[in-house]
Short mmCIF file of C-alpha atoms in Angstrom, two decimals:
data_model
loop_
_atom_site.label_atom_id
_atom_site.label_comp_id
_atom_site.label_asym_id
_atom_site.label_seq_id
_atom_site.Cartn_x
_atom_site.Cartn_y
_atom_site.Cartn_z
CA UNK L 1 143.92 121.33 -90.02
CA UNK L 2 145.61 119.11 -92.76
CA UNK L 3 148.89 119.91 -94.10
CA UNK L 4 147.31 121.31 -97.32
CA UNK L 5 144.86 123.39 -95.67
CA UNK L 6 145.36 127.37 -95.67
CA UNK L 7 144.22 129.44 -92.95
CA UNK L 8 141.98 132.28 -94.57
CA UNK L 9 142.73 134.73 -91.77
CA UNK L 10 146.33 134.89 -93.03
CA UNK L 11 148.15 132.75 -90.36
CA UNK L 12 150.51 130.14 -92.05
CA UNK L 13 149.40 126.58 -91.93
CA UNK L 14 151.85 123.48 -92.06
CA UNK L 15 152.48 123.78 -95.80
CA UNK L 16 156.31 124.29 -95.94
CA UNK L 17 156.17 125.11 -99.66
CA UNK L 18 154.51 128.77 -98.81
CA UNK L 19 156.40 129.91 -96.03
CA UNK L 20 157.43 133.66 -96.39
CA UNK L 21 160.58 135.54 -95.41
CA UNK L 22 159.25 136.46 -92.21
CA UNK L 23 158.13 132.92 -90.97
CA UNK L 24 154.41 133.50 -92.52
CA UNK L 25 153.14 132.35 -95.89
CA UNK L 26 153.96 134.90 -98.52
CA UNK L 27 151.21 136.74 -100.36
CA UNK L 28 150.65 138.91 -103.44
CA UNK L 29 150.98 138.40 -107.15
CA UNK L 30 154.31 140.39 -107.19
CA UNK L 31 156.63 137.32 -107.15
CA UNK L 32 159.89 137.19 -109.46
CA UNK L 33 161.37 133.98 -110.15
CA UNK L 34 165.21 134.02 -110.67
CA UNK L 35 166.50 133.43 -114.03
CA UNK L 36 168.26 130.22 -115.13
CA UNK L 37 171.97 131.28 -114.63
CA UNK L 38 173.30 128.59 -116.60
CA UNK L 39 171.18 129.67 -119.74
CA UNK L 40 172.25 133.00 -119.41
CA UNK L 41 175.93 132.22 -119.30
CA UNK L 42 175.48 129.80 -122.34
CA UNK L 43 173.68 132.74 -124.28
CA UNK L 44 176.46 135.32 -123.31
CA UNK L 45 179.23 132.89 -124.34
CA UNK L 46 177.74 132.36 -127.84
CA UNK L 47 177.18 136.20 -128.38
CA UNK L 48 180.74 136.80 -127.24
CA UNK L 49 182.26 134.35 -129.59
CA UNK L 50 180.27 135.89 -132.52
CA UNK L 51 181.78 139.48 -131.82
CA UNK L 52 185.19 138.49 -130.69
CA UNK L 53 188.11 138.80 -133.20
CA UNK L 54 189.52 135.52 -134.40
CA UNK L 55 193.23 136.27 -133.45
CA UNK L 56 192.55 136.98 -129.67
CA UNK L 57 194.15 134.17 -127.38
CA UNK L 58 191.81 131.79 -125.86
CA UNK L 59 192.67 132.85 -122.11
CA UNK L 60 192.18 136.52 -122.92
CA UNK L 61 188.97 135.90 -124.70
CA UNK L 62 187.50 133.92 -121.68
CA UNK L 63 188.67 136.61 -119.31
CA UNK L 64 186.92 139.25 -121.18
CA UNK L 65 183.74 137.15 -121.47
CA UNK L 66 183.78 136.68 -117.76
CA UNK L 67 184.42 140.21 -117.03
CA UNK L 68 181.40 141.21 -119.35
CA UNK L 69 179.23 138.53 -117.74
CA UNK L 70 179.90 140.08 -114.49
CA UNK L 71 179.36 143.72 -115.83
CA UNK L 72 175.78 142.71 -117.14
CA UNK L 73 175.07 140.62 -113.92
CA UNK L 74 175.83 143.81 -111.79
CA UNK L 75 174.13 145.97 -114.02
CA UNK L 76 170.76 143.89 -113.65
CA UNK L 77 170.62 145.08 -110.16
CA UNK L 78 169.28 148.50 -111.17
CA UNK L 79 165.38 149.03 -110.93
CA UNK L 80 162.98 151.82 -111.17
CA UNK L 81 160.23 152.68 -108.52
CA UNK L 82 157.42 154.53 -109.99
CA UNK L 83 155.02 157.06 -108.50
CA UNK L 84 152.92 155.45 -105.69
CA UNK L 85 154.98 152.33 -105.43
CA UNK L 86 157.22 150.88 -102.73
CA UNK L 87 159.90 148.39 -103.53
CA UNK L 88 160.42 145.50 -101.12
CA UNK L 89 163.96 144.01 -101.31
CA UNK L 90 164.54 140.31 -100.17
CA UNK L 91 167.83 139.14 -99.61
CA UNK L 92 168.34 135.25 -100.03
CA UNK L 93 164.42 135.20 -99.56
CA UNK L 94 164.41 137.34 -96.18
CA UNK L 95 163.10 140.80 -96.02
CA UNK L 96 166.03 143.24 -96.23
CA UNK L 97 164.59 146.71 -96.62
CA UNK L 98 161.80 148.68 -98.46
CA UNK L 99 162.16 151.55 -100.78
CA UNK L 100 159.40 154.28 -100.34
CA UNK L 101 160.79 156.81 -102.55
CA UNK L 102 160.18 156.83 -106.22
CA UNK L 103 163.13 156.91 -108.70
CA UNK L 104 166.09 154.68 -109.51
CA UNK L 105 167.22 152.06 -106.99
CA UNK L 106 169.74 149.16 -106.66
CA UNK L 107 169.83 145.83 -105.27
CA UNK L 108 172.27 143.01 -105.44
CA UNK L 109 171.52 141.03 -108.58
CA UNK L 110 169.59 137.67 -108.76
CA UNK L 111 169.84 135.26 -106.87
CA UNK L 112 171.17 137.37 -103.98
CA UNK L 113 168.49 140.11 -103.78
CA UNK L 114 165.07 140.41 -105.53
CA UNK L 115 162.60 143.18 -105.54
CA UNK L 116 158.76 143.01 -105.35
CA UNK L 117 156.95 146.43 -106.15
CA UNK L 118 153.51 147.05 -104.53
CA UNK L 119 151.27 149.97 -105.52
CA UNK L 120 150.37 151.61 -102.09
CA UNK L 121 148.36 154.37 -103.22
CA UNK L 122 145.87 152.42 -105.40
CA UNK L 123 142.40 152.37 -103.87
CA UNK L 124 140.95 148.79 -103.75
CA UNK L 125 137.37 148.10 -103.81
CA UNK L 126 135.56 145.17 -102.26
CA UNK L 127 131.88 144.25 -102.29
CA UNK L 128 130.17 142.19 -99.79
CA UNK L 129 126.58 140.93 -100.16
CA UNK L 130 126.59 141.40 -103.78
CA UNK L 131 128.52 141.24 -107.10
CA UNK L 132 128.39 143.81 -109.92
CA UNK L 133 128.09 142.59 -113.61
CA UNK L 134 128.81 145.07 -116.31
CA UNK L 135 126.03 145.48 -118.72
CA UNK L 136 125.99 146.82 -122.47
CA UNK L 137 124.80 150.24 -121.49
CA UNK L 138 127.70 150.90 -119.28
CA UNK L 139 125.79 150.70 -116.09
CA UNK L 140 126.48 147.79 -113.82
CA UNK L 141 124.01 145.27 -112.48
CA UNK L 142 124.02 144.11 -108.91
CA UNK L 143 123.15 140.41 -108.08
CA UNK L 144 122.76 139.60 -104.56
CA UNK L 145 124.64 136.85 -102.61
CA UNK L 146 122.15 135.97 -99.76
CA UNK L 147 124.72 134.22 -97.59
CA UNK L 148 126.77 137.46 -97.31
CA UNK L 149 124.10 140.09 -97.46
CA UNK L 150 121.42 138.81 -94.86
CA UNK L 151 122.02 140.21 -91.26
CA UNK L 152 120.38 139.20 -87.97
CA UNK L 153 119.89 142.50 -85.77
CA UNK L 154 119.56 142.73 -82.01
CA UNK L 155 115.82 142.90 -81.97
CA UNK L 156 115.87 139.50 -83.93
CA UNK L 157 114.98 141.09 -87.48
CA UNK L 158 116.47 140.27 -90.75
CA UNK L 159 118.14 142.88 -92.86
CA UNK L 160 119.59 142.81 -96.32
CA UNK L 161 122.74 144.87 -96.33
CA UNK L 162 125.21 145.71 -99.38
CA UNK L 163 128.50 146.77 -98.20
CA UNK L 164 131.34 148.27 -100.01
CA UNK L 165 134.92 148.46 -98.52
CA UNK L 166 137.56 150.70 -99.84
CA UNK L 167 141.09 150.08 -98.86
CA UNK L 168 144.72 150.63 -99.79
CA UNK L 169 148.06 149.44 -98.49
CA UNK L 170 150.05 151.36 -95.79
CA UNK L 171 152.86 148.69 -95.20
CA UNK L 172 154.16 146.75 -98.27
CA UNK L 173 156.32 144.29 -96.40
CA UNK L 174 153.48 143.46 -93.97
CA UNK L 175 150.88 143.02 -96.97
CA UNK L 176 153.44 140.82 -98.72
CA UNK L 177 154.77 138.64 -96.11
CA UNK L 178 152.34 138.47 -92.87
CA UNK L 179 148.90 137.27 -94.45
CA UNK L 180 148.08 135.06 -97.41
CA UNK L 181 145.39 135.73 -100.08
CA UNK L 182 145.17 139.22 -98.76
CA UNK L 183 141.97 140.29 -100.49
CA UNK L 184 140.08 137.18 -98.97
CA UNK L 185 141.39 138.16 -95.57
CA UNK L 186 140.01 141.59 -95.82
CA UNK L 187 136.45 140.23 -97.06
CA UNK L 188 136.36 137.73 -94.13
CA UNK L 189 137.31 140.42 -91.59
CA UNK L 190 134.75 142.77 -92.91
CA UNK L 191 131.99 140.13 -93.09
CA UNK L 192 132.71 139.47 -89.34
CA UNK L 193 132.66 143.01 -88.54
CA UNK L 194 129.24 144.05 -90.14
CA UNK L 195 127.74 140.89 -88.42
CA UNK L 196 128.91 142.04 -85.05
CA UNK L 197 127.57 145.36 -85.39
CA UNK L 198 124.20 144.42 -86.92
CA UNK L 199 123.79 141.94 -84.06
CA UNK L 200 124.34 144.83 -81.54
CA UNK L 201 121.87 147.20 -83.31
CA UNK L 202 118.14 147.29 -83.85
CA UNK L 203 116.93 147.12 -87.25
CA UNK L 204 115.20 150.62 -87.60
CA UNK L 205 118.39 152.62 -87.04
CA UNK L 206 120.05 150.36 -89.66
CA UNK L 207 117.73 150.77 -92.47
CA UNK L 208 117.10 154.68 -91.74
CA UNK L 209 119.22 157.38 -90.05
CA UNK L 210 121.64 155.09 -88.34
CA UNK L 211 123.47 154.02 -91.35
CA UNK L 212 126.46 156.19 -91.10
CA UNK L 213 126.96 155.16 -87.19
CA UNK L 214 127.02 151.59 -88.39
CA UNK L 215 129.33 151.96 -91.12
CA UNK L 216 131.73 153.89 -88.97
CA UNK L 217 131.53 151.26 -86.19
CA UNK L 218 132.14 148.59 -88.98
CA UNK L 219 135.12 150.49 -90.26
CA UNK L 220 136.84 150.79 -86.97
CA UNK L 221 136.40 147.03 -86.01
CA UNK L 222 137.77 145.94 -89.49
CA UNK L 223 140.87 148.26 -89.05
CA UNK L 224 141.33 147.00 -85.52
CA UNK L 225 141.40 143.28 -86.60
CA UNK L 226 143.68 143.79 -89.52
CA UNK L 227 146.11 145.52 -87.39
CA UNK L 228 146.20 142.72 -85.01
CA UNK L 229 147.12 140.47 -88.08
CA UNK L 230 149.92 143.03 -89.10
CA UNK L 231 148.15 142.86 -92.55
CA UNK L 232 149.50 146.21 -93.72
CA UNK L 233 146.01 147.13 -94.92
CA UNK L 234 144.36 150.52 -94.31
CA UNK L 235 140.65 150.90 -94.64
CA UNK L 236 139.71 154.30 -96.16
CA UNK L 237 135.96 153.98 -96.00
CA UNK L 238 132.93 151.66 -95.58
CA UNK L 239 129.68 152.46 -97.47
CA UNK L 240 126.31 150.89 -97.01
CA UNK L 241 124.96 150.76 -100.26
CA UNK L 242 121.66 149.12 -99.27
CA UNK L 243 119.85 148.29 -96.25
CA UNK L 244 116.44 147.03 -96.49
CA UNK L 245 113.98 144.84 -94.54
CA UNK L 246 113.97 141.14 -95.69
CA UNK L 247 110.73 140.33 -97.56
CA UNK L 248 110.00 137.80 -94.96
CA UNK L 249 109.43 140.17 -92.26
CA UNK L 250 108.20 143.34 -94.36
CA UNK L 251 104.43 142.95 -93.57
CA UNK L 252 105.05 142.93 -89.68
CA UNK L 253 107.57 145.70 -90.21
CA UNK L 254 104.96 147.76 -91.92
CA UNK L 255 102.57 147.23 -88.97
CA UNK L 256 105.10 148.08 -86.47
CA UNK L 257 105.74 151.27 -88.24
CA UNK L 258 101.98 152.31 -88.73
CA UNK L 259 101.64 151.65 -84.99
CA UNK L 260 104.61 153.92 -84.32
CA UNK L 261 103.25 156.60 -86.53
CA UNK L 262 99.87 156.51 -84.61
CA UNK L 263 101.25 156.67 -81.23
CA UNK L 264 103.50 159.63 -82.45
CA UNK L 265 100.45 161.54 -83.99
CA UNK L 266 98.49 160.83 -80.54
CA UNK L 267 101.22 161.96 -78.60
CA UNK L 268 101.58 165.17 -80.94
CA UNK L 269 97.94 165.83 -80.37
CA UNK L 270 98.08 165.46 -76.63
CA UNK L 271 101.15 168.04 -76.55
CA UNK L 272 99.32 170.38 -78.61
CA UNK L 273 96.28 170.14 -75.90
CA UNK L 274 98.74 170.50 -73.19
CA UNK L 275 100.31 173.56 -74.61
CA UNK L 276 96.92 175.07 -75.23
CA UNK L 277 95.63 174.44 -71.85
CA UNK L 278 98.55 174.99 -69.56
CA UNK L 279 98.99 178.64 -70.32
CA UNK L 280 95.18 179.44 -69.74
CA UNK L 281 95.33 177.58 -66.37
CA UNK L 282 98.53 179.49 -65.32
CA UNK L 283 96.79 182.70 -66.25
CA UNK L 284 93.57 181.98 -64.30
CA UNK L 285 95.64 180.88 -61.41
CA UNK L 286 97.62 184.03 -61.47
CA UNK L 287 94.49 186.13 -61.82
CA UNK L 288 92.69 184.25 -58.91
CA UNK L 289 95.77 184.92 -56.61
CA UNK L 290 95.94 188.47 -57.54
CA UNK L 291 92.12 188.90 -56.72
CA UNK L 292 92.80 187.31 -53.39
CA UNK L 293 95.65 189.46 -52.58
CA UNK L 294 93.55 192.50 -53.45
CA UNK L 295 90.54 191.25 -51.46
CA UNK L 296 92.97 190.61 -48.60
CA UNK L 297 94.36 194.05 -48.54
CA UNK L 298 90.79 195.68 -48.90
CA UNK L 299 89.55 193.86 -45.88
CA UNK L 300 92.68 194.60 -43.90
CA UNK L 301 92.28 198.35 -44.66
CA UNK L 302 88.64 198.30 -44.04
CA UNK L 303 89.26 196.62 -40.71
CA UNK L 304 92.02 198.98 -39.83
CA UNK L 305 89.55 201.98 -40.50
CA UNK L 306 86.93 200.62 -38.42
CA UNK L 307 89.33 200.05 -35.59
CA UNK L 308 90.47 203.44 -35.96
CA UNK L 309 87.07 205.08 -35.85
CA UNK L 310 86.07 202.99 -32.99
CA UNK L 311 89.26 204.08 -31.18
CA UNK L 312 88.29 207.75 -32.03
CA UNK L 313 84.82 207.29 -30.88
CA UNK L 314 85.87 205.74 -27.59
CA UNK L 315 88.31 208.72 -26.90
CA UNK L 316 85.58 211.11 -27.54
CA UNK L 317 83.45 209.20 -25.32
CA UNK L 318 85.98 209.43 -22.52
CA UNK L 319 86.24 213.06 -22.94
CA UNK L 320 82.62 213.80 -23.00
CA UNK L 321 80.11 210.76 -22.01
CA UNK L 322 76.59 212.76 -22.44
CA UNK L 323 77.38 214.58 -25.70
CA UNK L 324 78.96 211.29 -27.26
CA UNK L 325 75.82 209.35 -26.18
CA UNK L 326 73.58 211.85 -27.93
CA UNK L 327 75.37 212.13 -31.00
CA UNK L 328 75.49 208.44 -31.42
CA UNK L 329 71.75 208.37 -30.67
CA UNK L 330 71.14 210.98 -33.27
CA UNK L 331 73.35 209.32 -35.85
CA UNK L 332 71.74 205.98 -35.07
CA UNK L 333 68.02 207.38 -35.69
CA UNK L 334 69.27 209.25 -38.59
CA UNK L 335 70.16 205.79 -40.06
CA UNK L 336 66.86 204.00 -39.00
CA UNK L 337 64.53 206.97 -39.98
CA UNK L 338 66.25 208.08 -43.15
CA UNK L 339 64.52 205.98 -45.49
CA UNK L 340 61.16 205.47 -43.52
CA UNK L 341 57.79 207.00 -44.13
CA UNK L 342 57.35 209.54 -41.33
CA UNK L 343 54.15 211.29 -39.55
CA UNK L 344 55.05 214.34 -37.59
CA UNK L 345 52.64 215.43 -35.02
CA UNK L 346 52.90 218.95 -33.57
CA UNK L 347 51.98 218.56 -29.75
CA UNK L 348 51.68 222.30 -29.13
CA UNK L 349 48.85 222.90 -31.54
CA UNK L 350 47.00 219.77 -30.72
CA UNK L 351 45.94 220.29 -27.04
CA UNK L 352 42.64 218.83 -26.46
CA UNK L 353 42.34 216.84 -29.60
CA UNK L 354 42.79 213.11 -29.46
CA UNK L 355 45.07 211.92 -32.06
CA UNK L 356 43.77 209.75 -34.70
CA UNK L 357 45.83 207.87 -37.23
CA UNK L 358 44.28 206.01 -40.25
CA UNK L 359 47.02 203.31 -40.30
CA UNK L 360 45.35 201.38 -43.01
CA UNK L 361 45.51 204.31 -45.32
CA UNK L 362 49.10 205.21 -44.24
CA UNK L 363 50.30 201.84 -45.06
CA UNK L 364 52.55 201.86 -48.32
CA UNK L 365 51.43 200.04 -51.38
CA UNK L 366 51.92 196.37 -51.76
CA UNK L 367 55.45 195.26 -52.41
CA UNK L 368 56.74 198.43 -50.79
CA UNK L 369 58.96 197.38 -47.88
CA UNK L 370 59.38 200.77 -46.52
CA UNK L 371 57.87 200.99 -42.80
CA UNK L 372 55.78 203.75 -41.45
CA UNK L 373 56.96 205.79 -38.51
CA UNK L 374 55.35 208.23 -36.03
CA UNK L 375 56.83 210.82 -34.03
CA UNK L 376 54.68 211.92 -31.12
CA UNK L 377 54.99 214.61 -28.59
CA UNK L 378 52.72 214.88 -25.73
CA UNK L 379 49.14 213.35 -26.09
CA UNK L 380 47.53 216.75 -27.63
CA UNK L 381 45.80 216.92 -30.92
CA UNK L 382 46.90 216.25 -34.64
CA UNK L 383 48.27 219.19 -36.99
CA UNK L 384 45.58 219.40 -39.67
#
């Protein structure tokens, strides 16, 4: 770096003409040049001669003159601090103290001490990516600065950003003595911060619902860097006024958004179909399980009933085998012959008669599955 080159980040270069009272370069526009002492004394002497009576001795006149000059010189040390201001006092060029309360203050007269007043409550505004021009109608017009507004995102897209930085001063002595060209320093730090955040973020969140998050991250990085420089600057707010896709990638961006919308619609329809089918499937599964449980219980109950009935018959058989056999035979025949067509032959009244059964006529009509049965006694006659 050459001798005449100034560091834009606020660190002093090698130019000895601009070193501040803390070893860094002085900053700000609140510098007070010491008055010409010889000129002040000459004017005071002329004024004193005009008002002094002519019969006063030369020695006494000079003494009174010097006394008046000293009094005026001491009185010049009074100053007033207005609301919202801090007064920084320098003694022989070095920082001495800072008065943060408003009202009357005193410092040793020039050239021993001098003061610099800084408005610490004023909110300063800085634009990044654009400049504003006042129009006749009162509304401002924005002119883009491409080298500031164009940002590269993490997904390698280009966005156009307008950033507004609002800040005030939290330490008057740091603001005056630690950095040079304070506004330019704040702007460079802000540009670096927003490019860092944009480079770590995809394009879509920046231009949609993620603006506030991007602004908050940018504010935190700006404040951290400025604190490291002891700049005395406090960032109050970071606003993203504009975040748009660069025209060169607008077409591709629209295609991507259309594809995302189609995918979202398809997913919504699939979810709707799933929500419609799943309850029905769950209900059918529950119904099937319940029917199976009911069938199981019915079969178990039936099997237990059959087993109990068999055990009861078996016990009865053991107690009376002949009776039980007869009863079982009768019950079985009752089941067999209950629905059959029967012919009853009385063996007592049919002695000497050969039984004749017209089987062809006794057959049931076609399609009737009932069987014909006969009960015969002894081989004697047929009841007419």
